[in-house]
Short mmCIF file of C-alpha atoms and ligand atoms in Angstrom, two decimals:
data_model
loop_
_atom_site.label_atom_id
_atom_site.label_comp_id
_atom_site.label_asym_id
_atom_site.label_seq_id
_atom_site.Cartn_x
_atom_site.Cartn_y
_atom_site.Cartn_z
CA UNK A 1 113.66 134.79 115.23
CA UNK A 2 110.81 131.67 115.78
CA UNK A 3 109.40 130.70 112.66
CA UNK A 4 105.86 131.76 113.49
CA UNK A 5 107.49 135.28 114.34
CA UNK A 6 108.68 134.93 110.88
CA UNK A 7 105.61 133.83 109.40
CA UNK A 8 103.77 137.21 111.08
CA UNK A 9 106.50 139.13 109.88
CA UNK A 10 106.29 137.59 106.45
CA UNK A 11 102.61 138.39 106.41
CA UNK A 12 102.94 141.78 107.71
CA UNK A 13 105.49 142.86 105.04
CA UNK A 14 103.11 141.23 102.62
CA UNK A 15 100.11 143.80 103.65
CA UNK A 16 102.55 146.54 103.13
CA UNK A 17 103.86 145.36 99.84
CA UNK A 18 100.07 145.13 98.90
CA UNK A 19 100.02 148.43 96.45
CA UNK A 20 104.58 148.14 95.45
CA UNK A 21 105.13 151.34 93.95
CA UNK A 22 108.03 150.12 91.84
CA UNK A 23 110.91 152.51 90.56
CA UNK A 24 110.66 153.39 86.78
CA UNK A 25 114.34 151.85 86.76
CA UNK A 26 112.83 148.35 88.22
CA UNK A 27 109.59 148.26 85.82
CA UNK A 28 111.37 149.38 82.80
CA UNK A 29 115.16 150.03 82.55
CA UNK A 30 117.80 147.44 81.92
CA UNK A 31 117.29 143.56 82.41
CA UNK A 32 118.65 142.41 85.93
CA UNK A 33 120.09 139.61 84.25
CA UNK A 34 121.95 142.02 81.98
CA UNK A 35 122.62 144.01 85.31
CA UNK A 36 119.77 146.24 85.82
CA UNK A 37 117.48 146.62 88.67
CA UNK A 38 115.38 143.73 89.77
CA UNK A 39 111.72 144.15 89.59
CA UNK A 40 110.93 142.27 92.62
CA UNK A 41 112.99 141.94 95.67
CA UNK A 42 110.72 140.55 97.73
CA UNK A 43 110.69 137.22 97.77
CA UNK A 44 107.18 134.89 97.18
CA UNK A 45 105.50 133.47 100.31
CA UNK A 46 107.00 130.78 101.65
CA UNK A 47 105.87 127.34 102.17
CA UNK A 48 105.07 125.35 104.51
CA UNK A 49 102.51 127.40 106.71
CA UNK A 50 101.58 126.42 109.96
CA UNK A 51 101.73 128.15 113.67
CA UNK A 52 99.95 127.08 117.33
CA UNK A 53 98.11 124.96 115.63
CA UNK A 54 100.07 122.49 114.17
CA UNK A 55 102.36 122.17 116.96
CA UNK A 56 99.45 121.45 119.81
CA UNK A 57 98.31 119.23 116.88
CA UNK A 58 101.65 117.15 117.20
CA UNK A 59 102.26 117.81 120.37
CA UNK A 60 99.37 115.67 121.39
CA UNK A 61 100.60 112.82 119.95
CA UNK A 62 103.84 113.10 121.20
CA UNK A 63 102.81 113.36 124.36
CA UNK A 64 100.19 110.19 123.91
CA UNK A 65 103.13 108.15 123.25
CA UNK A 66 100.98 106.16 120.39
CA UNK A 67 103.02 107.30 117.78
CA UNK A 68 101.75 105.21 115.22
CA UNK A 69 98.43 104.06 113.82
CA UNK A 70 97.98 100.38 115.24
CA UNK A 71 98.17 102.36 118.70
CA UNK A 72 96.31 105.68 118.11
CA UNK A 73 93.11 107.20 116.50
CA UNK A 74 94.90 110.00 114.85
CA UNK A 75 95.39 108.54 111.04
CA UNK A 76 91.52 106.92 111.14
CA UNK A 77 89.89 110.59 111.88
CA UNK A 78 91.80 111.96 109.39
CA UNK A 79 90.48 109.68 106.82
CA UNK A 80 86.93 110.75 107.88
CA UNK A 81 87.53 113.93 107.76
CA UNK A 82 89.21 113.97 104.64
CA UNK A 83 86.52 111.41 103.13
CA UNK A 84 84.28 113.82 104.27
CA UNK A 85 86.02 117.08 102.70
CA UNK A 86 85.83 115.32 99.58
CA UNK A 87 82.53 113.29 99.29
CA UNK A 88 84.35 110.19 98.89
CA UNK A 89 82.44 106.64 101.44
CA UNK A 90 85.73 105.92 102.08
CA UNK A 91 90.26 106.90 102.69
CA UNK A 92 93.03 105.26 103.57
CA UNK A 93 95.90 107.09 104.29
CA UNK A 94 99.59 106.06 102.92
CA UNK A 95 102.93 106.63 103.76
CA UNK A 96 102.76 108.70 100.51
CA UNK A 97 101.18 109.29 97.20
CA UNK A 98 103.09 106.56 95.24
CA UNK A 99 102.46 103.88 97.52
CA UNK A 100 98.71 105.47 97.65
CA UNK A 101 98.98 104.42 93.40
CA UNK A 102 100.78 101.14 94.31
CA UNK A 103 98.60 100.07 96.75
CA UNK A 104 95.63 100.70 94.21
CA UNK A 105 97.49 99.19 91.19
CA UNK A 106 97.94 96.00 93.60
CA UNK A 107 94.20 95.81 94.91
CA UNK A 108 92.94 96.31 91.29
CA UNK A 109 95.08 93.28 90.35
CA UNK A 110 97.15 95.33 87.68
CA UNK A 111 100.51 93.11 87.17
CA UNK A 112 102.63 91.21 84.01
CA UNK A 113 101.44 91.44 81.05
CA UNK A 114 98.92 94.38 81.82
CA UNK A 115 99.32 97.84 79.74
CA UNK A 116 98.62 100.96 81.58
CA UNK A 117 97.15 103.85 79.71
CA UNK A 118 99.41 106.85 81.31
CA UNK A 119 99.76 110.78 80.25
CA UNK A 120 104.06 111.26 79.32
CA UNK A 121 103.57 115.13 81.26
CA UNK A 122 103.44 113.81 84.81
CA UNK A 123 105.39 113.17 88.02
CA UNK A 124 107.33 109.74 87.45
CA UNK A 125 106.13 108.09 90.65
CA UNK A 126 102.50 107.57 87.87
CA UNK A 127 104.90 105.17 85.91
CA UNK A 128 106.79 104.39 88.36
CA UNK A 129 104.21 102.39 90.30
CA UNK A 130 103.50 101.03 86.64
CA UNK A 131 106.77 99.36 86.36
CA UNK A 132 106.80 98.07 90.00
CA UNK A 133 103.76 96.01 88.94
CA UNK A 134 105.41 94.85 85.75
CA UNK A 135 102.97 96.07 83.89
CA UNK A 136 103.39 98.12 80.45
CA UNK A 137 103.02 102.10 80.61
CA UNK A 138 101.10 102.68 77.40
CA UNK A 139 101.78 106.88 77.14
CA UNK A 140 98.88 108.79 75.03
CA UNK A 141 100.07 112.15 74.06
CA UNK A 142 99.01 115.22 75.58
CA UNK A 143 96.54 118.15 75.07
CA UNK A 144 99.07 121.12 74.95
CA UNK A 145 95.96 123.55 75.72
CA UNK A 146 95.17 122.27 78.87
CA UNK A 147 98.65 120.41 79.44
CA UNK A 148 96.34 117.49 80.22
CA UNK A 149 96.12 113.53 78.66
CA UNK A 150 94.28 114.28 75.16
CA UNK A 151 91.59 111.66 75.76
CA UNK A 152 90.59 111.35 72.72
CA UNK A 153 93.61 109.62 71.81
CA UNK A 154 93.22 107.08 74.30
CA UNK A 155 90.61 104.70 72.44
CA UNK A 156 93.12 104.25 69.91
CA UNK A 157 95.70 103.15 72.33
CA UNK A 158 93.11 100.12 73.97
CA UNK A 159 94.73 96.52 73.63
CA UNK A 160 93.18 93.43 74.65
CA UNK A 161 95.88 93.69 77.23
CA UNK A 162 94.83 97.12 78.80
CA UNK A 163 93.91 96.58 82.54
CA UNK A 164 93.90 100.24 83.25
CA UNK A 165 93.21 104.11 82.02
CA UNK A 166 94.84 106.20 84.77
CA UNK A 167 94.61 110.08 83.95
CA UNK A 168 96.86 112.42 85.94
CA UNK A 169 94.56 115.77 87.62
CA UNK A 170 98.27 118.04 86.52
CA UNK A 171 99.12 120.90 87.90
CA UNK A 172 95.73 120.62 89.43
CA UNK A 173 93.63 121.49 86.84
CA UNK A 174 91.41 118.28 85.67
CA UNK A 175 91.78 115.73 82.80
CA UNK A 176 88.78 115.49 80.57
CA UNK A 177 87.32 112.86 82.66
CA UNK A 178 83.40 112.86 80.64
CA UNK A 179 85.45 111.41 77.45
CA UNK A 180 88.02 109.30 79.60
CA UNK A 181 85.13 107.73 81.58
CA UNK A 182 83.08 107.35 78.69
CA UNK A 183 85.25 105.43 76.76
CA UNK A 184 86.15 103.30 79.80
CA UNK A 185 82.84 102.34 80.59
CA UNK A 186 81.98 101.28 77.13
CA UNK A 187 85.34 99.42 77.26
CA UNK A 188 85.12 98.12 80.92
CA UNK A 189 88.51 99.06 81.60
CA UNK A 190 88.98 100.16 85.33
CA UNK A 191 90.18 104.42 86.13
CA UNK A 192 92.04 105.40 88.66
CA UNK A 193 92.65 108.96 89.22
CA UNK A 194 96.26 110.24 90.10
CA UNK A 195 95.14 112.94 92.03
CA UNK A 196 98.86 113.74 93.29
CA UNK A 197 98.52 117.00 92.54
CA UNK A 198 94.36 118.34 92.53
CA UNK A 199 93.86 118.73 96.49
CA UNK A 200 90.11 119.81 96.22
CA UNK A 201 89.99 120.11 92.18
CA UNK A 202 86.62 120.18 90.59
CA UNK A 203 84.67 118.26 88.08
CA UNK A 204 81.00 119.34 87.20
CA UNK A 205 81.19 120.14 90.75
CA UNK A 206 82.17 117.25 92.12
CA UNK A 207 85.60 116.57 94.00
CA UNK A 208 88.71 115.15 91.17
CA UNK A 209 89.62 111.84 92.66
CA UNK A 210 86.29 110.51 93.56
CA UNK A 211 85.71 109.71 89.82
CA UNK A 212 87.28 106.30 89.14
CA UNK A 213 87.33 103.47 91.27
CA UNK A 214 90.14 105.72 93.41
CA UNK A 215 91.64 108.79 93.76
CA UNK A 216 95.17 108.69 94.73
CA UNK A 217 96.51 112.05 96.46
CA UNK A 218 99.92 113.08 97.55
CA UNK A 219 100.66 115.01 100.95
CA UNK A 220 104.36 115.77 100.13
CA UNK A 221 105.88 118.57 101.36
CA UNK A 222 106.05 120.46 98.07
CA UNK A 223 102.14 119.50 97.27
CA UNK A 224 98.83 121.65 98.39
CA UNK A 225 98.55 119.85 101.99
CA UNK A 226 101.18 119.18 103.08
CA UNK A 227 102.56 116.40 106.30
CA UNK A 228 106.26 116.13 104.54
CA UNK A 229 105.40 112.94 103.47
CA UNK A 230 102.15 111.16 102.92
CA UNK A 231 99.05 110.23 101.01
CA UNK A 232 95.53 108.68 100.46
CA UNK A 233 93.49 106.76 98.39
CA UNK A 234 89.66 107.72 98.36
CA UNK A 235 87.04 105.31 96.66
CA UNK A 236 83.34 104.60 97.06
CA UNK A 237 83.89 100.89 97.15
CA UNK A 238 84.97 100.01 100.63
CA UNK A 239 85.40 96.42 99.99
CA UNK A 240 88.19 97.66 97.92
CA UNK A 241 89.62 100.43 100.51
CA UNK A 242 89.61 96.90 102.67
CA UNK A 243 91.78 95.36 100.50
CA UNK A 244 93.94 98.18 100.02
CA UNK A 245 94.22 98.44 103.46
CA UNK A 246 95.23 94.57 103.85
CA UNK A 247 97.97 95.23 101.28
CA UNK A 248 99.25 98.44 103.11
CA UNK A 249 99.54 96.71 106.53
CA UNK A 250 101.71 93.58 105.46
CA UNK A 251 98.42 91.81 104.25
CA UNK A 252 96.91 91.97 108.23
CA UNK A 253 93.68 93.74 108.20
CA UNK A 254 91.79 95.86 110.28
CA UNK A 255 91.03 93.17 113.09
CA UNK A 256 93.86 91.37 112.69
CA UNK A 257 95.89 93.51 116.05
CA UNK A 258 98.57 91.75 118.19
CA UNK A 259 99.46 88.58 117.81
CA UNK A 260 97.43 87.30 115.20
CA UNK A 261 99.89 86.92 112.30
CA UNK A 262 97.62 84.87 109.93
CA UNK A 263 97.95 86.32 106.08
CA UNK A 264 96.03 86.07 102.84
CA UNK A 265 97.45 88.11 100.44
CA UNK A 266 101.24 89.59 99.81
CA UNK A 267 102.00 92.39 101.74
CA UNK A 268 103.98 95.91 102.65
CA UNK A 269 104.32 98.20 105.26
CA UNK A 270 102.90 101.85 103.39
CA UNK A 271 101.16 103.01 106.65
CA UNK A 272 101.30 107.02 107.99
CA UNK A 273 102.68 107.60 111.17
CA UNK A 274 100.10 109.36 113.82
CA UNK A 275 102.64 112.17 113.50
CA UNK A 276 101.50 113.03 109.98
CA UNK A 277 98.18 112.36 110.60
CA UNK A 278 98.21 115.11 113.58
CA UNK A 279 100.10 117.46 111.04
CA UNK A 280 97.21 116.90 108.05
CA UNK A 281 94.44 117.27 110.39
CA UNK A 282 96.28 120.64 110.91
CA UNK A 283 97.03 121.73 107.74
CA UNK A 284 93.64 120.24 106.15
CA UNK A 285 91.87 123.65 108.22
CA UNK A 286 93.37 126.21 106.13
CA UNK A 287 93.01 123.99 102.57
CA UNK A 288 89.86 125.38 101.39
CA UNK A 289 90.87 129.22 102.09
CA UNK A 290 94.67 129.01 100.70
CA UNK A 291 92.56 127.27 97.39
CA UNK A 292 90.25 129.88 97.26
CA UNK A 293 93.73 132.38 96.90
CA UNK A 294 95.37 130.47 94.66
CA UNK A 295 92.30 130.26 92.36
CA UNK A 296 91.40 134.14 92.90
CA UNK A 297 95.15 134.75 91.59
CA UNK A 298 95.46 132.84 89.39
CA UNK A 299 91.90 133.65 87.35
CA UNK A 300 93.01 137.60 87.62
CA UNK A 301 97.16 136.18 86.46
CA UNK A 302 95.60 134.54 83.81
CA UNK A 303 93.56 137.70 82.59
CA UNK A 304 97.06 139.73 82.73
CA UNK A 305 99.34 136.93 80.71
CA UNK A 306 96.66 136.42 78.01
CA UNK A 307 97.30 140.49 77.07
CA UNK A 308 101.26 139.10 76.59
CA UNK A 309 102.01 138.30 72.98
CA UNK A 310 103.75 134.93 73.40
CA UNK A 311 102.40 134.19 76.59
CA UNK A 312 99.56 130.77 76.79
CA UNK A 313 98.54 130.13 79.99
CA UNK A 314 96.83 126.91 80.17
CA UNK A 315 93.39 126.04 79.66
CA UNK A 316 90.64 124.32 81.32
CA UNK A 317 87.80 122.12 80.04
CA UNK A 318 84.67 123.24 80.26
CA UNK A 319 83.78 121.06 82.85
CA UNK A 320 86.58 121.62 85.35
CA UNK A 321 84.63 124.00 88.30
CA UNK A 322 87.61 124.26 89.85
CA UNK A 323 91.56 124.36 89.63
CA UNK A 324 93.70 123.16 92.31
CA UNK A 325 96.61 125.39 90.99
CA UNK A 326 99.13 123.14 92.31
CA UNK A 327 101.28 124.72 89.22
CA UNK A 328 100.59 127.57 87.22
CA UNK A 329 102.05 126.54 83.93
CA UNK A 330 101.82 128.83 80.74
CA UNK A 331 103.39 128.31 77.29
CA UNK A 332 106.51 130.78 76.00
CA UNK A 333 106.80 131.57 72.53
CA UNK A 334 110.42 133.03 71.88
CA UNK A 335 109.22 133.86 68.28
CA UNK A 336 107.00 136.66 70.03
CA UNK A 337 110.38 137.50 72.36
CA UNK A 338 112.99 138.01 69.40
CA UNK A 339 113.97 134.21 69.60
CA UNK A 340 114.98 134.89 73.29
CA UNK A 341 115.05 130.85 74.00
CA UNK A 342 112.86 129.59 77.26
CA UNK A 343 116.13 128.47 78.93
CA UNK A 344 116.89 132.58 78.70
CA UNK A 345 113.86 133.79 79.48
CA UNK A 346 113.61 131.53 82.63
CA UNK A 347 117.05 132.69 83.74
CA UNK A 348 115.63 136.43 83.11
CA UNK A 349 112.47 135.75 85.13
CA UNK A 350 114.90 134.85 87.93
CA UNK A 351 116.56 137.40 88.19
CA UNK A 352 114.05 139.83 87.98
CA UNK A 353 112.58 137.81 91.28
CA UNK A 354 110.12 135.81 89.87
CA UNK A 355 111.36 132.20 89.87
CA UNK A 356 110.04 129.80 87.52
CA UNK A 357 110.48 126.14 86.15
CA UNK A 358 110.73 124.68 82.76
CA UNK A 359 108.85 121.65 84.35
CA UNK A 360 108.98 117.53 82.94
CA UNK A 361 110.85 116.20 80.14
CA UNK A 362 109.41 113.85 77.96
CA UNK A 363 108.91 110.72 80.10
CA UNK A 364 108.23 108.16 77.54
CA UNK A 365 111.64 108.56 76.02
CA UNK A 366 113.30 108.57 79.41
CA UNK A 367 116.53 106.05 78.66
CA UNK A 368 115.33 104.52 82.70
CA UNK A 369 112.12 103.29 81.04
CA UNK A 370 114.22 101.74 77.92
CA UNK A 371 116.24 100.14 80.26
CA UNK A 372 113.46 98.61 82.82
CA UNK A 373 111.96 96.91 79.47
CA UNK A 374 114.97 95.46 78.46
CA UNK A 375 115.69 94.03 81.83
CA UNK A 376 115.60 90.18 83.16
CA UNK A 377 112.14 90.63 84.19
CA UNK A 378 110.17 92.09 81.52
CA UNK A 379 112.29 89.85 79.18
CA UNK A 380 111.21 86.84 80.61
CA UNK A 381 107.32 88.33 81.13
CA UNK A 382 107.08 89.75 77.43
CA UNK A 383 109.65 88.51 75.44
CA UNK A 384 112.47 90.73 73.28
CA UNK A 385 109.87 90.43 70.44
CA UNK A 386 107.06 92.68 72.00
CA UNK A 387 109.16 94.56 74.17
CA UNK A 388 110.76 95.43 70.79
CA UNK A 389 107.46 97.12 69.38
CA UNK A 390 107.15 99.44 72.41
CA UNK A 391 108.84 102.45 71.31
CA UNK A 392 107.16 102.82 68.15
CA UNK A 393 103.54 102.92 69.66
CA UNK A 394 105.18 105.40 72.71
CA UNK A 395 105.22 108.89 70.33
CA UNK A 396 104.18 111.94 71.82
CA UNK A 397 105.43 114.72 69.29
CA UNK A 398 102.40 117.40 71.33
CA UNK A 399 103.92 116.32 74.22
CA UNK A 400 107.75 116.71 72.87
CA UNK A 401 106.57 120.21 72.04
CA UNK A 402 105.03 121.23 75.44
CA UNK A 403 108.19 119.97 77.25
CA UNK A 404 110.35 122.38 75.11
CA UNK A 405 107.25 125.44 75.73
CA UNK A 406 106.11 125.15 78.98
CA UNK A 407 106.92 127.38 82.04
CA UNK A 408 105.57 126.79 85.33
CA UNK A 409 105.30 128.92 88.89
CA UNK A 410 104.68 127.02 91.88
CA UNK A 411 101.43 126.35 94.18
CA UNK A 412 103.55 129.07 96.79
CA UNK A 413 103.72 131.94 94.70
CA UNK A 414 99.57 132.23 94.44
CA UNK A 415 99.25 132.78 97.85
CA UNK A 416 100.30 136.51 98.02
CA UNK A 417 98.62 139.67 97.92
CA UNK A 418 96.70 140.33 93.92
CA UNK A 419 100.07 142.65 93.50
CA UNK A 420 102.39 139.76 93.15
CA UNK A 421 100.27 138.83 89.92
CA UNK A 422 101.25 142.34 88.41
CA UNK A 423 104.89 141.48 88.97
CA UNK A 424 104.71 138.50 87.44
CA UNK A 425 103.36 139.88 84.06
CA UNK A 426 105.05 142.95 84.63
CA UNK A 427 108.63 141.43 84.72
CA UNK A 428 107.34 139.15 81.47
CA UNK A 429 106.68 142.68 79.96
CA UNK A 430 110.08 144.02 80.82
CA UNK A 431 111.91 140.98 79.37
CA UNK A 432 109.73 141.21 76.23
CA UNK A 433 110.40 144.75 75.78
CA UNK A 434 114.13 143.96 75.93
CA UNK A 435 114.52 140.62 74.45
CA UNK A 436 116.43 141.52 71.92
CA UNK A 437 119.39 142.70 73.97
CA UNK A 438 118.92 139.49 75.89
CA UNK A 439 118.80 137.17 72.93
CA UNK A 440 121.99 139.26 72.46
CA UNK A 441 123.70 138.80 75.37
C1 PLP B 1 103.78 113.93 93.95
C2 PLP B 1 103.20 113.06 92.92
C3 PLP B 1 103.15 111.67 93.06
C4 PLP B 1 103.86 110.93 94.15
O1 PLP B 1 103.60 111.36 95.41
P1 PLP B 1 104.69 111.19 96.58
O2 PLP B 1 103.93 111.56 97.79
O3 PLP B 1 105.81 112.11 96.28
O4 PLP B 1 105.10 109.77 96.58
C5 PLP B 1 102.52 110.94 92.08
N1 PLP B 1 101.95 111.53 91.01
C6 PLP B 1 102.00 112.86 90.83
C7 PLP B 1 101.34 113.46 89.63
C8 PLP B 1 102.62 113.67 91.77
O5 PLP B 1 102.68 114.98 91.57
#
């Protein structure tokens, strides 16, 4: 069968499943991890989505033979475009969303013997990119509400030595950017947004990543839009988007074609291939109305899980308009599940058909992180003295405790008829109902 076949298929089975009129054994009977009937054997939708479109799309550049962007126009529109989308002056595209943060980190200047305000619940590339710049991730615990950087923490954490404040959009809801940019103004400490994961994410209205001096956004394949690989920094300074550009394209800038090979700065090579620029273009026309499904199902998924004893699906501030629902995470209680432990529960959810996560671990006391500081480098930059002092001003107990609570569904599962919502809470409700043969067991 072709893949789009599939993908008709998949949506016509979907329509069908709309209303699931699930047997009494299914909803209620035995566990399926304790060999019962599963509630759901349907799988989720699946991920990517794409049909004609994305293959004329790529076909075109294929057949153009410019194949990447020194030779075509493909990568430039999509920056306008994607500018555009999010009210931003200005995009460059990367190879991908950590070399979108790297190339910021290097155009903002951020290198030894800078500290890095960072959030421990986040993708690694955000300290990652830190450590490539030998700079100093300074972690400020989380807000296990919202599973966002608690920002009012951050103040405390300011050194003379902090160059940056870079807040992390998770899951796609938004960090409390009022206080964050509040105290960074009043401290004149630069913000960049990691963005990674809040495609089209909402502050008072306004787009997440257009914020701080950038917003740095990841097109992997597992991420809301999606070219496999590939990302983008957005800003309103385009002096800055110049230099980022220059740092991107082995220090050459924009005029700077052929054989000119005169350089100013250090350099890489970060660029996107036309290829993935064809394929975003693409995938960028069916953004807003696979958002607007995620959001409607999650809203109504988050009115079902809050009737679940045990069950805290994460909050928003106030001020976030919109959630990007790249995750849906929720907090699991096993006190309110007969001490049923998450690891349990999880495995239960699976095999009812309802896959889930128990997400990050604890990055700050990640032994990779222990052993970057100790290294050569950061010996010589810091000295064993300082580097020593690190790990005491690095605790996150919130954060310690959300790592060992939190459950998460993926972007993919949102995109389904309302129904699969039900399932999900209804195969919580089975497992609650017989957690304590499954603490047991
Ligand atoms: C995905 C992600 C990144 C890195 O993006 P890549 O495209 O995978 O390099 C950075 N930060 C966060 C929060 C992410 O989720």
């Amino acid at each position: 069968m072709k893949r789009r076949d599939f993908i008709r298929g998949s949506l016509i089975a979907g329509a069908v499943a709309a209303a699931p009129k699930r047997s009494r054994a299914a909803a209620e009977g035995k566990p399926a991890l304790l060999g019962g009937e599963p509630l759901r054997k349907t799988p989720f939708p699946s991920w990517p989505v794409f049909d004609e479109t994305e293959e004329r799309s790529m076909a075109g550049v294929l057949r153009s033979g410019k194949w990447n962007r020194g030779s075509g126009h493909v990568v430039s529109r999509f920056e306008a475009e994607y500018a555009k989308l999010l009210g931003a002056k200005a995009c460059l595209a990367t190879a991908n969303g950590t070399s979108a943060l790297l190339t910021t980190l290097n155009a903002l200047d951020i290198g030894p013997g800078d500290e890095v305000i960072v959030p421990p619940y986040t993708f690694v590339a955000t300290i990652n990119v830190v450590l490539a710049r030998h700079a100093i991730p300074v972690f400020v615990d989380s807000d296990v509400e919202t599973f966002q950087i608690d920002a009012h923490k951050i103040e405390a954490a300011i050194t003379p030595r902090t160059a940056l404040i870079m807040p992390v959009h998770l899951g796609g809801n938004v960090a409390d950017l009022d206080t964050i940019l509040e105290i960074a103004g009043k401290r004149g400490i630069p913000v960049v947004e990691d963005a990674c994961q809040a495609h089209l994410a909402e502050w008072r209205g306004r787009k997440a990543g257009t914020f701080g001096k950038s917003g740095c956004f990841s097109f992997q394949a597992s991420k809301n839009l999606n070219s496999g690989e590939g990302g983008a920094i957005v800003s309103d300074d385009s002096d800055f988007i110049e230099r980022c550009y220059a740092f991107h394209n082995n220090s050459r800038g924009r005029s700077t074609a052929g054989y000119d090979f005169s350089y100013r700065a250090r350099g890489l090579n970060l660029r996107l291939t036309e290829f993935e620029g064809a394929l975003l273009i693409a995938q960028m026309t069916r953004l807003e109305a696979q958002s607007r499904t995620r959001g409607q199902n999650a809203a109504y998924l988050t009115s079902l899980l809050r009737e679940i004893p045990g069950i805290r699906p994460a909050s928003m501030y106030p001020n976030c308009t919109r959630n990007a629902y790249h995750l849906y995470m929720f907090r699991y209680d096993p006190a309110k599940f007969r001490g049923l432990s998450r690891a349990k529960f999880m495995r239960a959810m699976d095999a009812e058909g309802v896959p889930v996560s128990g997400g990050y671990s604890p990055l700050n006391k990640e032994p990779f992180l222990k052993n970057t500081l100790t290294s050569k480098g950061y010996k010589r930059i810091y000295g064993e003295k300082e580097l020593a002092g690190w790990t005491q001003r690095n605790h996150c107990p919130n954060n310690d405790r959300l790592c060992e609570e939190a459950v998460w569904l993926t972007q993919t599962m949102l995109l389904g008829p309302r129904s699969d919502m039900q399932d999900i809470a209804s195969a919580i409700q089975k497992i609650q109902r017989s957690s304590a043969d499954l603490a047991k067991a």
